[in-house]
Short mmCIF file of C-alpha atoms in Angstrom, two decimals:
data_model
loop_
_atom_site.label_atom_id
_atom_site.label_comp_id
_atom_site.label_asym_id
_atom_site.label_seq_id
_atom_site.Cartn_x
_atom_site.Cartn_y
_atom_site.Cartn_z
CA MET A 1 98.47 78.06 101.11
CA PRO A 2 98.13 81.66 99.93
CA ALA A 3 99.63 82.61 96.58
CA ALA A 4 102.06 84.91 98.33
CA SER A 5 103.42 82.08 100.46
CA THR A 6 103.70 79.61 97.60
CA THR A 7 105.34 82.11 95.27
CA LEU A 8 107.92 83.20 97.80
CA ARG A 9 108.86 79.66 98.73
CA MET A 10 109.30 78.68 95.08
CA LEU A 11 111.44 81.73 94.40
CA ALA A 12 113.58 81.11 97.47
CA VAL A 13 114.23 77.56 96.31
CA SER A 14 115.12 78.93 92.88
CA VAL A 15 117.65 81.32 94.41
CA ILE A 16 119.36 78.61 96.42
CA ALA A 17 119.41 76.07 93.60
CA SER A 18 120.68 78.53 91.01
CA LEU A 19 123.42 79.87 93.23
CA THR A 20 124.57 76.37 94.05
CA VAL A 21 125.22 75.89 90.34
CA THR A 22 126.71 79.28 89.53
CA GLY A 23 128.86 79.62 92.65
CA CYS A 24 129.74 82.77 94.56
CA GLN A 25 130.99 86.19 93.71
CA THR A 26 132.47 88.34 96.42
CA PHE A 27 131.41 91.81 97.45
CA GLU A 28 132.50 93.90 100.41
CA ASP A 29 131.12 96.15 103.10
CA ALA A 30 133.61 98.01 105.29
CA GLY A 31 136.29 95.55 104.26
CA VAL A 32 134.31 92.43 105.16
CA ALA A 33 133.82 90.08 102.24
CA MET A 34 130.67 88.03 101.91
CA GLY A 35 129.74 85.50 99.24
CA ARG A 36 126.86 86.48 96.96
CA SER A 37 125.04 83.22 97.67
CA GLU A 38 125.49 83.58 101.44
CA LEU A 39 123.78 86.96 101.54
CA VAL A 40 120.96 86.15 99.13
CA ASN A 41 120.28 82.82 100.81
CA ASP A 42 120.13 84.52 104.20
CA LEU A 43 117.67 87.20 103.07
CA ALA A 44 115.56 84.66 101.17
CA ALA A 45 115.50 82.42 104.27
CA ARG A 46 114.39 85.34 106.44
CA LEU A 47 111.54 86.19 104.09
CA ASP A 48 110.61 82.52 103.83
CA ARG A 49 110.50 82.05 107.61
CA ALA A 50 108.33 85.13 107.94
CA LEU A 51 105.63 83.37 105.91
CA GLU A 52 104.99 81.24 108.97
CA LEU A 53 104.44 84.28 111.19
CA THR A 54 101.39 86.30 112.10
CA TYR A 55 102.12 90.02 111.78
CA SER A 56 101.00 93.44 110.62
CA ALA A 57 103.40 95.81 108.87
CA ASP A 58 102.61 99.41 107.96
CA TYR A 59 104.66 101.25 105.34
CA GLN A 60 105.26 104.88 104.52
CA LEU A 61 105.13 105.81 100.83
CA PRO A 62 106.07 109.09 99.12
CA GLY A 63 103.63 111.98 99.44
CA GLY A 64 102.38 110.90 102.85
CA GLN A 65 100.61 107.82 101.49
CA ASN A 66 100.52 104.52 103.32
CA ALA A 67 100.44 100.80 102.61
CA ALA A 68 100.25 97.65 104.72
CA ILE A 69 100.95 93.93 104.68
CA VAL A 70 99.04 91.65 107.06
CA GLN A 71 99.28 87.90 107.34
CA ALA A 72 98.03 85.23 109.69
CA GLN A 73 98.17 81.45 110.07
CA ASP A 74 95.81 78.49 110.55
CA PRO A 75 94.77 78.98 107.87
CA ALA A 76 97.54 80.92 106.13
CA ARG A 77 96.21 84.14 104.60
CA SER A 78 97.53 87.55 103.63
CA ALA A 79 96.29 91.03 102.76
CA TYR A 80 98.06 93.84 100.93
CA THR A 81 96.63 97.34 101.22
CA TYR A 82 97.94 100.13 98.98
CA PRO A 83 96.70 103.51 97.73
CA GLY A 84 93.44 102.88 95.91
CA GLY A 85 93.07 99.20 96.61
CA ARG A 86 93.60 95.96 98.47
CA LEU A 87 94.56 92.40 97.53
CA THR A 88 93.58 89.57 99.88
CA VAL A 89 94.70 85.97 99.40
CA THR A 90 93.17 83.11 101.39
CA PRO A 91 92.73 79.38 100.77
CA GLU A 92 89.17 80.16 99.61
CA ALA A 93 89.72 83.10 97.27
CA ILE A 94 91.75 85.93 95.81
CA THR A 95 89.90 89.19 96.42
CA ARG A 96 90.83 92.38 94.58
CA CYS A 97 89.29 95.61 95.83
CA THR A 98 89.27 99.12 94.41
CA THR A 99 88.82 101.85 97.00
CA THR A 100 89.07 105.01 94.89
CA GLY A 101 85.33 105.53 94.43
CA ALA A 102 82.61 106.56 96.85
CA HIS A 103 82.11 102.90 97.74
CA PRO A 104 84.76 100.15 97.55
CA GLU A 105 84.25 97.54 94.85
CA CYS A 106 85.64 94.02 95.23
CA THR A 107 85.97 91.08 92.86
CA VAL A 108 86.35 87.60 94.28
CA LEU A 109 88.32 85.10 92.19
CA ALA A 110 89.23 81.46 92.64
CA PRO A 111 92.41 80.84 94.65
CA PRO A 112 95.48 79.29 93.03
CA THR A 113 95.43 75.53 92.74
CA PRO A 114 97.08 74.03 95.83
CA GLY A 115 100.69 73.15 95.05
CA SER A 116 100.82 75.29 91.92
CA LYS A 117 103.35 78.04 91.28
CA PRO A 118 101.51 81.39 91.14
CA THR A 119 103.18 84.18 89.20
CA VAL A 120 104.34 87.43 90.74
CA THR A 121 101.99 89.20 88.30
CA LEU A 122 99.38 88.55 90.98
CA PHE A 123 100.89 91.57 92.73
CA GLY A 124 101.05 93.81 89.67
CA GLU A 125 98.54 96.41 90.85
CA ALA A 126 100.16 96.62 94.29
CA ASN A 127 103.50 97.24 92.59
CA ARG A 128 102.05 99.96 90.40
CA GLN A 129 100.62 101.72 93.45
CA GLY A 130 103.91 101.68 95.35
CA LEU A 131 103.69 98.53 97.49
CA VAL A 132 106.36 96.05 96.40
CA THR A 133 105.60 92.68 98.00
CA PRO A 134 108.10 90.19 99.45
CA PRO A 135 107.73 87.68 96.56
CA VAL A 136 108.61 90.44 94.09
CA VAL A 137 111.66 91.44 96.14
CA VAL A 138 112.87 87.84 96.17
CA GLY A 139 112.49 87.75 92.39
CA LEU A 140 114.61 90.88 92.05
CA LEU A 141 117.26 89.42 94.35
CA THR A 142 117.27 86.24 92.32
CA ALA A 143 117.83 88.13 89.09
CA ALA A 144 120.64 90.17 90.65
CA ALA A 145 122.36 87.09 92.05
CA LEU A 146 122.33 85.45 88.64
CA ASP A 147 123.64 88.56 86.86
CA PRO A 148 127.46 88.27 86.69
CA GLN A 149 127.71 92.01 86.01
CA ALA A 150 125.64 93.05 89.02
CA VAL A 151 127.37 94.85 91.88
CA ILE A 152 125.88 93.98 95.26
CA LYS A 153 126.87 95.67 98.51
CA GLN A 154 125.71 94.73 101.99
CA SER A 155 124.97 97.00 104.93
CA ASP A 156 122.96 97.07 108.15
CA THR A 157 120.43 99.59 109.41
CA THR A 158 117.50 100.07 111.76
CA VAL A 159 113.98 100.48 110.39
CA ALA A 160 111.08 101.37 112.70
CA GLY A 161 113.20 100.22 115.64
CA HIS A 162 114.06 96.86 114.06
CA HIS A 163 117.50 95.76 112.90
CA ALA A 164 117.66 95.03 109.17
CA ALA A 165 120.18 93.68 106.69
CA CYS A 166 120.29 95.55 103.40
CA VAL A 167 121.58 94.99 99.88
CA GLU A 168 122.32 97.73 97.38
CA VAL A 169 122.19 96.34 93.85
CA GLN A 170 123.53 97.97 90.72
CA SER A 171 122.67 96.09 87.52
CA SER A 172 121.73 96.66 83.90
CA SER A 173 118.09 95.85 84.68
CA GLY A 174 117.84 98.58 87.33
CA ASP A 175 119.40 99.65 90.61
CA PHE A 176 117.61 99.03 93.90
CA THR A 177 118.16 98.82 97.64
CA ALA A 178 116.23 96.34 99.78
CA CYS A 179 116.31 95.80 103.56
CA VAL A 180 114.91 92.82 105.48
CA THR A 181 114.44 92.87 109.25
CA THR A 182 115.69 90.16 111.59
CA GLU A 183 112.09 88.89 111.81
CA GLY A 184 112.07 88.44 108.03
CA VAL A 185 109.77 91.37 107.26
CA LEU A 186 110.49 93.67 104.34
CA GLY A 187 111.99 96.75 106.00
CA SER A 188 112.43 99.06 103.04
CA PHE A 189 112.78 99.15 99.27
CA VAL A 190 113.94 101.84 96.87
CA GLY A 191 114.15 101.23 93.14
CA PRO A 192 112.15 100.56 89.97
CA VAL A 193 109.52 97.82 89.82
CA ASP A 194 107.85 97.14 86.49
CA GLY A 195 109.42 100.35 85.22
CA LYS A 196 107.96 102.53 87.97
CA PRO A 197 109.98 104.00 90.87
CA VAL A 198 109.08 102.59 94.28
CA ASP A 199 110.12 103.98 97.65
CA LEU A 200 108.69 102.50 100.85
CA ALA A 201 109.84 102.08 104.43
CA LEU A 202 108.45 100.16 107.39
CA SER A 203 106.78 102.52 109.86
CA ARG A 204 105.18 100.04 112.28
CA TYR A 205 105.46 96.33 112.97
CA SER A 206 103.23 94.22 115.22
CA ALA A 207 103.07 90.50 115.90
CA THR A 208 99.27 90.73 116.03
CA VAL A 209 96.58 91.36 113.40
CA ASP A 210 93.11 92.87 113.34
CA THR A 211 90.52 90.10 113.12
CA GLY A 212 88.84 91.88 110.21
CA ALA A 213 92.02 92.46 108.22
CA PHE A 214 91.06 89.86 105.61
CA ASP A 215 87.44 90.92 105.14
CA PRO A 216 86.30 93.21 102.30
CA PRO A 217 86.27 96.93 103.22
CA ALA A 218 83.15 98.08 105.04
CA GLY A 219 80.32 98.88 102.63
CA ALA A 220 82.07 97.29 99.66
CA GLY A 221 80.14 95.95 96.70
CA VAL A 222 81.28 92.37 96.12
CA VAL A 223 81.11 90.40 92.87
CA ASP A 224 81.95 86.70 93.23
CA ARG A 225 83.44 85.33 90.02
CA ARG A 226 84.47 81.96 91.38
CA PRO A 227 82.87 78.93 89.75
CA GLY A 228 79.51 78.62 91.42
CA GLY A 229 79.82 82.07 93.00
CA SER A 230 76.96 84.50 93.12
#
């Protein structure tokens, strides 16, 4: 299973287990009260279910830049494209590509051990370039749910023609707003990630993927650093 899938599932379980212990705190939207655990569990479940989908999602970033998340099944694999690079995770490898030069350069690394718990630092470069990934969003939601001082408000919106549930979080570790579509796709995110402001919104969603979405960019130089790689 790709690192993205494993990480997100582990974090979702952490959210549910932790909230079962700590209980609920109530917040309101237009006079309707909702338990903290109910909302977080719902959003985590949506993101978790989406890991079993095949889809392509394009995102608009500040300054006219773009990013994308693509994933497919059988086997499960995912690709994250952001300004200046791409991260691809498959059962065979983790491939990091830099696309800022005249020719893309890619490094192929060994995939996470099956059943292990990959860290969200896998997505560090994507975060720094403005693409916050679903596992990172779940981690932020987890931290907010466990912070007794956090203020969490719920709302609904439409992103790229898709209904989405949103949470606005105010906490000592940083304020953010995250929206998740009914399909379980990250709809939008505004807030700091690793100390850097992030602002992205879904611009296109499709239940299909390009067959070459998980291949290295055309003309890329590839260095295989897996054990036994060339």
